[in-house]
Structure formats: C-alpha cells, structure tokens
Tab-separated table of C-alpha atoms and ligand atoms in Angstrom:
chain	number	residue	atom	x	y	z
S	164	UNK	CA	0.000	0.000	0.000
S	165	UNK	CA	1.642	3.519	-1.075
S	166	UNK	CA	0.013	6.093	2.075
S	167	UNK	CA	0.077	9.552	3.171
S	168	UNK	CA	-0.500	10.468	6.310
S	169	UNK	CA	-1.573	14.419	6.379
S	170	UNK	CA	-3.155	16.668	9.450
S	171	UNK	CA	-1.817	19.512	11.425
S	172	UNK	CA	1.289	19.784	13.711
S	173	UNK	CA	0.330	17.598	16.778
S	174	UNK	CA	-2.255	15.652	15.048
S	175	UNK	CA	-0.520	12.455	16.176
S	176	UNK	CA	0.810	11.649	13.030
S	177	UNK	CA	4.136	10.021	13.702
S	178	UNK	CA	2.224	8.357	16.609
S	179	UNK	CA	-0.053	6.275	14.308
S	180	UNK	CA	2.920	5.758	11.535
S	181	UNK	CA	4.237	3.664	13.956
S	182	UNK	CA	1.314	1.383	14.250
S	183	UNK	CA	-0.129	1.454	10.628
S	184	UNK	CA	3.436	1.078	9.324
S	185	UNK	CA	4.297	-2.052	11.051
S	186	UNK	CA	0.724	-3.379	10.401
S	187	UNK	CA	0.512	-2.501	6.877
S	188	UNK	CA	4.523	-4.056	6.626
S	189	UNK	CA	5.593	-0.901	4.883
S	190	UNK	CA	8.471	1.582	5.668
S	191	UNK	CA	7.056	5.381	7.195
S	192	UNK	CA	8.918	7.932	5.590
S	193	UNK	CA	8.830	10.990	8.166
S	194	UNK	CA	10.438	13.649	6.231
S	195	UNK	CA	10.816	15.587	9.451
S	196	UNK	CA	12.603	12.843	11.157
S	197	UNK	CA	15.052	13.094	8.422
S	198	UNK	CA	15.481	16.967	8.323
S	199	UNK	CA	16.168	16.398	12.237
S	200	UNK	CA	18.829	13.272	11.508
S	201	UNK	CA	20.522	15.786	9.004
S	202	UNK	CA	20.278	18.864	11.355
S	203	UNK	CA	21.963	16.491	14.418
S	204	UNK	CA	24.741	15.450	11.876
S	205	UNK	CA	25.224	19.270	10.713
S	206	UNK	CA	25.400	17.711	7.019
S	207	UNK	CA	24.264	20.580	4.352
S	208	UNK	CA	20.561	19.859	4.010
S	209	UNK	CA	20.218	19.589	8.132
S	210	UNK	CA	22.122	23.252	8.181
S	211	UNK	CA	19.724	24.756	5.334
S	212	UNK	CA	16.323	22.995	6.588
S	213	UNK	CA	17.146	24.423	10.610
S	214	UNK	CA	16.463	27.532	9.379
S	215	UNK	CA	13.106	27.144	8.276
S	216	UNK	CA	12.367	24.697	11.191
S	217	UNK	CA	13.315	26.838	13.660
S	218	UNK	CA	11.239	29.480	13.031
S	219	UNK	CA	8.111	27.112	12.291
S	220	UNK	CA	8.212	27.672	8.399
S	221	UNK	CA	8.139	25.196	5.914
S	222	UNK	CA	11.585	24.095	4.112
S	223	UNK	CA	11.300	25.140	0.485
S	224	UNK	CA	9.557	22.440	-1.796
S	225	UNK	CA	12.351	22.058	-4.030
S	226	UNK	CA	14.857	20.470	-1.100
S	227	UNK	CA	11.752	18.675	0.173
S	228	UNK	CA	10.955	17.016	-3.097
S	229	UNK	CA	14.473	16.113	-3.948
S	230	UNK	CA	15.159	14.828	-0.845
S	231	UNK	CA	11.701	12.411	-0.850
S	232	UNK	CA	12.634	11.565	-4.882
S	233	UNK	CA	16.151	9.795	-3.016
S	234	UNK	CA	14.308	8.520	-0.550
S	235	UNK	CA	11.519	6.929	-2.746
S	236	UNK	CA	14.381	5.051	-4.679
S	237	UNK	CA	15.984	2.990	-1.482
S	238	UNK	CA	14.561	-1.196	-2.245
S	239	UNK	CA	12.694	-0.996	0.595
S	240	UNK	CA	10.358	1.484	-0.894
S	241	UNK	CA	9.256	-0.273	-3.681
S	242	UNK	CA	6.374	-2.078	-2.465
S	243	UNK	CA	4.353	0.339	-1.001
S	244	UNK	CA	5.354	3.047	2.159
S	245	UNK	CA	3.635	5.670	4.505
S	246	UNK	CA	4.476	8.762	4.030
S	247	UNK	CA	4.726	11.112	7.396
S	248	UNK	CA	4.921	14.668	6.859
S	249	UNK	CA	5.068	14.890	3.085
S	250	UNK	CA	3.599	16.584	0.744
S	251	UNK	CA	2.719	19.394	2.625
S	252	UNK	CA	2.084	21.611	-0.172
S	253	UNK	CA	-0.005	21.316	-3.833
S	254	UNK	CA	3.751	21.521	-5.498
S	255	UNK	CA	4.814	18.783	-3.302
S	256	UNK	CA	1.709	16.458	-3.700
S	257	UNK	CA	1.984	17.217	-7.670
S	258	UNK	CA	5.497	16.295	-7.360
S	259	UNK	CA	5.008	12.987	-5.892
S	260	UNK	CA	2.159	12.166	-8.030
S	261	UNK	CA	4.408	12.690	-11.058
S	262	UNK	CA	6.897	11.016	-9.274
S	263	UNK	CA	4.918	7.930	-9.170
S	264	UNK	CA	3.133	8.086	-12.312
S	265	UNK	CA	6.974	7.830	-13.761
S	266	UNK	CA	7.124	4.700	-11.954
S	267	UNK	CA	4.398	3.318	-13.373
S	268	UNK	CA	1.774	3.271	-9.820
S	269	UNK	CA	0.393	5.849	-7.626
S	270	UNK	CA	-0.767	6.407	-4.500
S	271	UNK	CA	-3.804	4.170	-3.225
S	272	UNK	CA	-5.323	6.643	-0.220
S	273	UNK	CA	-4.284	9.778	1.907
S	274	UNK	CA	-5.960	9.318	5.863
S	275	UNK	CA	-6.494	12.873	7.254
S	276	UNK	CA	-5.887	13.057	10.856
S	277	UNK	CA	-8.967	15.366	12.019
S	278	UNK	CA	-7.991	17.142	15.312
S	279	UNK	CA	-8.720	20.982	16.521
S	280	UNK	CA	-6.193	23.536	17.442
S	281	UNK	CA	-6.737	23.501	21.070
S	282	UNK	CA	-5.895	20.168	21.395
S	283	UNK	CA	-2.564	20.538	18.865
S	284	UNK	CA	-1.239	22.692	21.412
S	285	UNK	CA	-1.997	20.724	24.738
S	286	UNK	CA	-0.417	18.085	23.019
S	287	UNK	CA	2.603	20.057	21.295
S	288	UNK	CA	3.367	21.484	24.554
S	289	UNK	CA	3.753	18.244	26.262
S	290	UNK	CA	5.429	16.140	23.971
S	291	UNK	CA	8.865	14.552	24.458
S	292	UNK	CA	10.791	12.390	22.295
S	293	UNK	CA	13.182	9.596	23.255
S	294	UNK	CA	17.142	10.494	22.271
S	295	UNK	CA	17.763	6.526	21.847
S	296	UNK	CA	15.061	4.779	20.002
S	297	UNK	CA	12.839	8.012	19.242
S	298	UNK	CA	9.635	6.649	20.519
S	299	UNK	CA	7.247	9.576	21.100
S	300	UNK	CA	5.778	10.952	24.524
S	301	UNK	CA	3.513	13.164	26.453
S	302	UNK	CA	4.102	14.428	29.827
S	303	UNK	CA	0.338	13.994	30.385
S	304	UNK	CA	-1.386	11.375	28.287
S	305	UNK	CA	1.363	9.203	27.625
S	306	UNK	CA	3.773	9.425	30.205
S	307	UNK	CA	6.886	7.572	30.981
S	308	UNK	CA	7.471	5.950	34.242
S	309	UNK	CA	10.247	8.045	35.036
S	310	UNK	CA	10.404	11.452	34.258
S	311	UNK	CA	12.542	12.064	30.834
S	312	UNK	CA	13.543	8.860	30.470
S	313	UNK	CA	12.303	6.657	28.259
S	314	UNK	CA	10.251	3.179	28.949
S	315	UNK	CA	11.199	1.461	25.643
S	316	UNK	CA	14.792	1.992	25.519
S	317	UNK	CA	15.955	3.779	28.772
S	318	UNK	CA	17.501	6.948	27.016
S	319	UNK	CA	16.858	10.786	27.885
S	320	UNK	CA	14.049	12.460	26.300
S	321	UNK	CA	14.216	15.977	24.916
S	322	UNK	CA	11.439	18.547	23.888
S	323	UNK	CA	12.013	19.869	20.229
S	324	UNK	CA	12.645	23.552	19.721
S	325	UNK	CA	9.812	23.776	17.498
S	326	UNK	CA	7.133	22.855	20.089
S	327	UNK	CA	7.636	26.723	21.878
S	328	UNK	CA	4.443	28.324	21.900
S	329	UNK	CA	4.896	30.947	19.052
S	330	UNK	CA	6.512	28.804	16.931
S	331	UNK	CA	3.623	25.909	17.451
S	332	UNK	CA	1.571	29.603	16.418
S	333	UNK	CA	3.588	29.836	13.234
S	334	UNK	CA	3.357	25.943	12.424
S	335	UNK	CA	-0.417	26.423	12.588
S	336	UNK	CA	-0.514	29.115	10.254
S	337	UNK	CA	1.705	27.914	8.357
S	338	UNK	CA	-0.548	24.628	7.505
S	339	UNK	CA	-3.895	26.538	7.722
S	340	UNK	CA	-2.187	28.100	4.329
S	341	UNK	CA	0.096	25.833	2.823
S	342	UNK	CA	-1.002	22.427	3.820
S	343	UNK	CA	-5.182	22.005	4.303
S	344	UNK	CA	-5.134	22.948	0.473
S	345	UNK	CA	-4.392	19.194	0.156
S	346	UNK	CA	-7.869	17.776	1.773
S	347	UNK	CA	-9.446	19.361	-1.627
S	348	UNK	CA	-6.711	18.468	-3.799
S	349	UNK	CA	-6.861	14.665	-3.017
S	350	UNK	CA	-10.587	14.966	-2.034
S	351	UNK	CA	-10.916	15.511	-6.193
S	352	UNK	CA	-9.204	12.230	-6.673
S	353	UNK	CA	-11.204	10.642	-4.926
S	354	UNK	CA	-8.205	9.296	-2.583
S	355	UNK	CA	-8.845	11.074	0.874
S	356	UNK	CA	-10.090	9.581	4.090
S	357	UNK	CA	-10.448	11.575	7.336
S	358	UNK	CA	-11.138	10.362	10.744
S	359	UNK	CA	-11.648	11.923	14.234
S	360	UNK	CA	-7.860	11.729	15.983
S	361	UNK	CA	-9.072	12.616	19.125
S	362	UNK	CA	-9.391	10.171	22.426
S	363	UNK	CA	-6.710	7.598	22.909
S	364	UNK	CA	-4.172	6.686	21.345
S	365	UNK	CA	-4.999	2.800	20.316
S	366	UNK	CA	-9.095	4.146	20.167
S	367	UNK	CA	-7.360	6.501	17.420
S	368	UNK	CA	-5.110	3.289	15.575
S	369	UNK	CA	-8.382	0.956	14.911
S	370	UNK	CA	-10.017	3.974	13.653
S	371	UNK	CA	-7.276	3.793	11.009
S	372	UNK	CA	-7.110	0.489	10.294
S	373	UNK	CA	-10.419	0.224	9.731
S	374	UNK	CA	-10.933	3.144	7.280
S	375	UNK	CA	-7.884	1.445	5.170
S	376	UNK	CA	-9.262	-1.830	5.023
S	377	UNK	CA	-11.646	-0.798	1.777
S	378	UNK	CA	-8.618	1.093	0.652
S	379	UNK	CA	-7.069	-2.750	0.696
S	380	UNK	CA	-5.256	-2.675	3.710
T	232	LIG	P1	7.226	17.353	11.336
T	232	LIG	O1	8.165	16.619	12.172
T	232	LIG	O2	6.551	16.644	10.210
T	232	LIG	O3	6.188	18.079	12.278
T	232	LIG	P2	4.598	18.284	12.201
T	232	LIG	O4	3.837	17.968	10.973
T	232	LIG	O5	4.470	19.684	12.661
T	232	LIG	O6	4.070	17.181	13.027
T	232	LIG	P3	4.549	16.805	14.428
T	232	LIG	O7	5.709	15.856	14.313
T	232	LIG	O8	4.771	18.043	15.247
T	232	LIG	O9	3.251	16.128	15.021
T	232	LIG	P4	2.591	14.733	14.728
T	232	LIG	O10	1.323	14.922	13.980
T	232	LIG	O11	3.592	13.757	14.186
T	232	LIG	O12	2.185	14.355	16.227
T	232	LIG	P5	2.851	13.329	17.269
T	232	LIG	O13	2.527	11.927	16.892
T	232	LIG	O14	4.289	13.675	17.532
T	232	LIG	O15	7.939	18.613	10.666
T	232	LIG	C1	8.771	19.478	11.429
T	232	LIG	C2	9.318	20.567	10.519
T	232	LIG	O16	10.093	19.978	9.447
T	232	LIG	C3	8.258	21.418	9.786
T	232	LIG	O17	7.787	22.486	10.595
T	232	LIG	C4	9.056	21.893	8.567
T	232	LIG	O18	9.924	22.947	8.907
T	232	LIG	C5	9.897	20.681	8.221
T	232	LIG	N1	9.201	19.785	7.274
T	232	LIG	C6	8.842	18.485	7.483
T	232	LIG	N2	8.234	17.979	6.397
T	232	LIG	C7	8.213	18.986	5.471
T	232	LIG	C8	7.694	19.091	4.156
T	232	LIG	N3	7.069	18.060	3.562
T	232	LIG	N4	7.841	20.262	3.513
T	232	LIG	C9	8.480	21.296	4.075
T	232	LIG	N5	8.970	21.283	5.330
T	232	LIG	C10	8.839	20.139	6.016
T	232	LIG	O19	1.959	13.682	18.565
T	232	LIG	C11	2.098	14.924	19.237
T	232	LIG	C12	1.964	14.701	20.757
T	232	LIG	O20	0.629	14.273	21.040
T	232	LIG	C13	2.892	13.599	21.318
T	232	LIG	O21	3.363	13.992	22.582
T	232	LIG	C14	1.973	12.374	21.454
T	232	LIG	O22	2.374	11.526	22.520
T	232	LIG	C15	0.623	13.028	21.732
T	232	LIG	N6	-0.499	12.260	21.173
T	232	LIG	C16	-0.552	11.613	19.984
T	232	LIG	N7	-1.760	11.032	19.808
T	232	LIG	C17	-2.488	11.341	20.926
T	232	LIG	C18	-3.819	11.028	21.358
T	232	LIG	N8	-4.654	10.288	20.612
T	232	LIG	N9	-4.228	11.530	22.558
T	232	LIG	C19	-3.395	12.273	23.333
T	232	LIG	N10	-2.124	12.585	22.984
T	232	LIG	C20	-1.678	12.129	21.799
C-alpha cells in the first residue's frame, strides 16, 4: 500500500505511523525525522532545513521534493510506504504524483488526521521524544514511568525547539495556508479519508485500520 498520512502539527501523526506502518509491513517515511537526523549530523541539508524549522516555516519544496525523490528510490520502498509529513504543499503532492506516475503506480489513499487547534497545542506542549530509540511521549497522556527517560529503551528524552508556543503559532498558520489545500486536492481524486484523531491513542489506531481496510489494507 503507497500512504500519506496528512493533518496539522500535533495531530498524532508520527504516533499512528508507527502502528499502521508495522501493520501494513511498509516503511514510514517521516520527512521531518530526516530533516532532524541531518540537522543532528550538521550535514548541508540539516544546516539549510534548521532555518526554516526553527522558526516554524516550511523548508522550500524544491529540497523537500528532492530529498523524498532519493528517498523513494531505497529497495525498501518499492512495495508500497507511509508517508509522514510529506507533501505538505499542492507543489509537493503534484510532485510525488508525477513522481509515481513515472514509476508506473500511484498512490492508493491519503488518511487525514482530524484534530482541533486547542488540542494541537496541549499536546505540542507536552510532547517529548526519546534520544535513543525516538519513541514519542507526552508528559500527560502518555507518560513515561520516570520522568525524561524513556520506557522502551531507557535513554533521555528531549522537547524539540519547534514545540515553543509561538513557533507551534507559526506551524499552525503555516498549515492553515500551505497544507489544508491538500484535503481538496486529493478529495478531487477521490483518494482522501479523514477520521476523528481525538481520544486515545490505540481508540485513534483501529479507527485507522479500519478506514484502510476498503482502501485494501
Ligand atoms: P514534522 O516533524 O513533520 O512536524 P509536524 O507535521 O508539525 O508534526 P509533528 O511531528 O509536530 O506532530 P505529529 O502529527 O507527528 O504528532 P505526534 O505523533 O508527535 O515537521 C517538522 C518541521 O520539518 C516542519 O515544521 C518543517 O519545517 C519541516 N518539514 C517536514 N516535512 C516537510 C515538508 N514536507 N515540507 C516542508 N517542510 C517540512 O503527537 C504529538 C503529541 O501528542 C505527542 O506527545 C503524542 O504523545 C501526543 N499524542 C498523539 N496522539 C495522541 C492522542 N490520541 N491523545 C493524546 N495525545 C496524543
């Protein structure tokens, strides 16, 4: 199955990839996990992307979109993959649907995580994410045993620098604009299904599954 995973900062997005990746056997693609592996290793693309992450803007679509193209070609793509993150513009999503169409397939359905922005920011604001195996928490619904350390793995947690308040602010503008275009845009193709992302976590995971399965997963 070839999936996107779209909805606003906080949505829970990389907390479901987790799940419906390993159910669906696929790879998730988080292209924010890999802007933050390249801004820890200071390579190039981490030290141009920081910029715009810091401030809560969106790196330009022409990194983005290379950077997915390379990522698209790795073996363990070829099957099918979730997508995390990405597109987050129409450029991007026309990008990858060219992208695809080159390869001779597409993409089969893009889940909308429906959440408001009250709860985005109670659960921005708690979040912490494990330094070892980068297993994602929240100081109040999902907390770990000990405080900043992690369950899974036993390594420190951290908060990211893009979950301070005005730059959560900017992130929400930021999709308002540039990213809800996309529930229209694959809403036309007939490709989009939303569900309600609030409540628990696993409550929120069956709700998934089950809106893939006509999608043939
Ligand atoms: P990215 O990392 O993609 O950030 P985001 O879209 O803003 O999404 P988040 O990771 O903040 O939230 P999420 O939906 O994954 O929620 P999570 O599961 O963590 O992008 C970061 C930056 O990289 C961007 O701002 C941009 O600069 C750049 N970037 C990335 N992709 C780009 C692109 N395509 N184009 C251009 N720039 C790009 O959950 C949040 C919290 O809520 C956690 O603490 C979790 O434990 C908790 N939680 C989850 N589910 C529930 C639940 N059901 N109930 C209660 N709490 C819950």
């Amino acid at each position: 199955m070839r999936l996107v995973l779209v909805g606003p900062p906080g949505a829970g997005k990389g907390t479901q990839a987790e799940f419906i990746a390993a159910h669906l056997a696929v790879p998730k693609i988080s292209t924010g996990d890999i802007f933050r592996s390249n801004v820890s290793q200071g390579t190039p693309l981490g030290v141009e992307a920081k910029r715009y992450m810091d401030a809560g803007e969106l790196v330009p679509d022409e990194v983005t979109i290379n950077m997915v193209r390379d990522r698209l070609a790795e073996p363990d793509a070829s099957e099918g993959f979730l997508l995390d993150g990405f597109p987050r513009t129409t450029p991007q999503a026309a990008a990858l649907d060219k992208l695809l169409a080159d390869l001779g397939t597409a993409l089969d359905v893009v889940l909308e995580l429906v959440v408001d922005d009250d709860e985005v920011i109670r659960r921005l604001s708690g979040r912490r994410t494990c330094r070892g195996c980068g297993k994602i928490w929240h100081v109040e619904f999902d907390a770990t045993t000990r405080e900043g350390i992690c369950d899974r793995c036993g390594a420190e947690l951290f908060q990211r620098d893009d979950d301070k308040p005005e730059t959560i602010a900017t992130r929400l503008r930021e999709y308002a604009e540039k990213t809800a275009p996309l529930v229209d845009y694959y809403g036309a193709q007939g490709k989009l299904v939303g569900i309600d992302a609030t409540g628990p976590v696993e409550d929120v995971t069956v709700r998934a599954i089950d809106a893939l399965r006509s999608y043939g997963g």
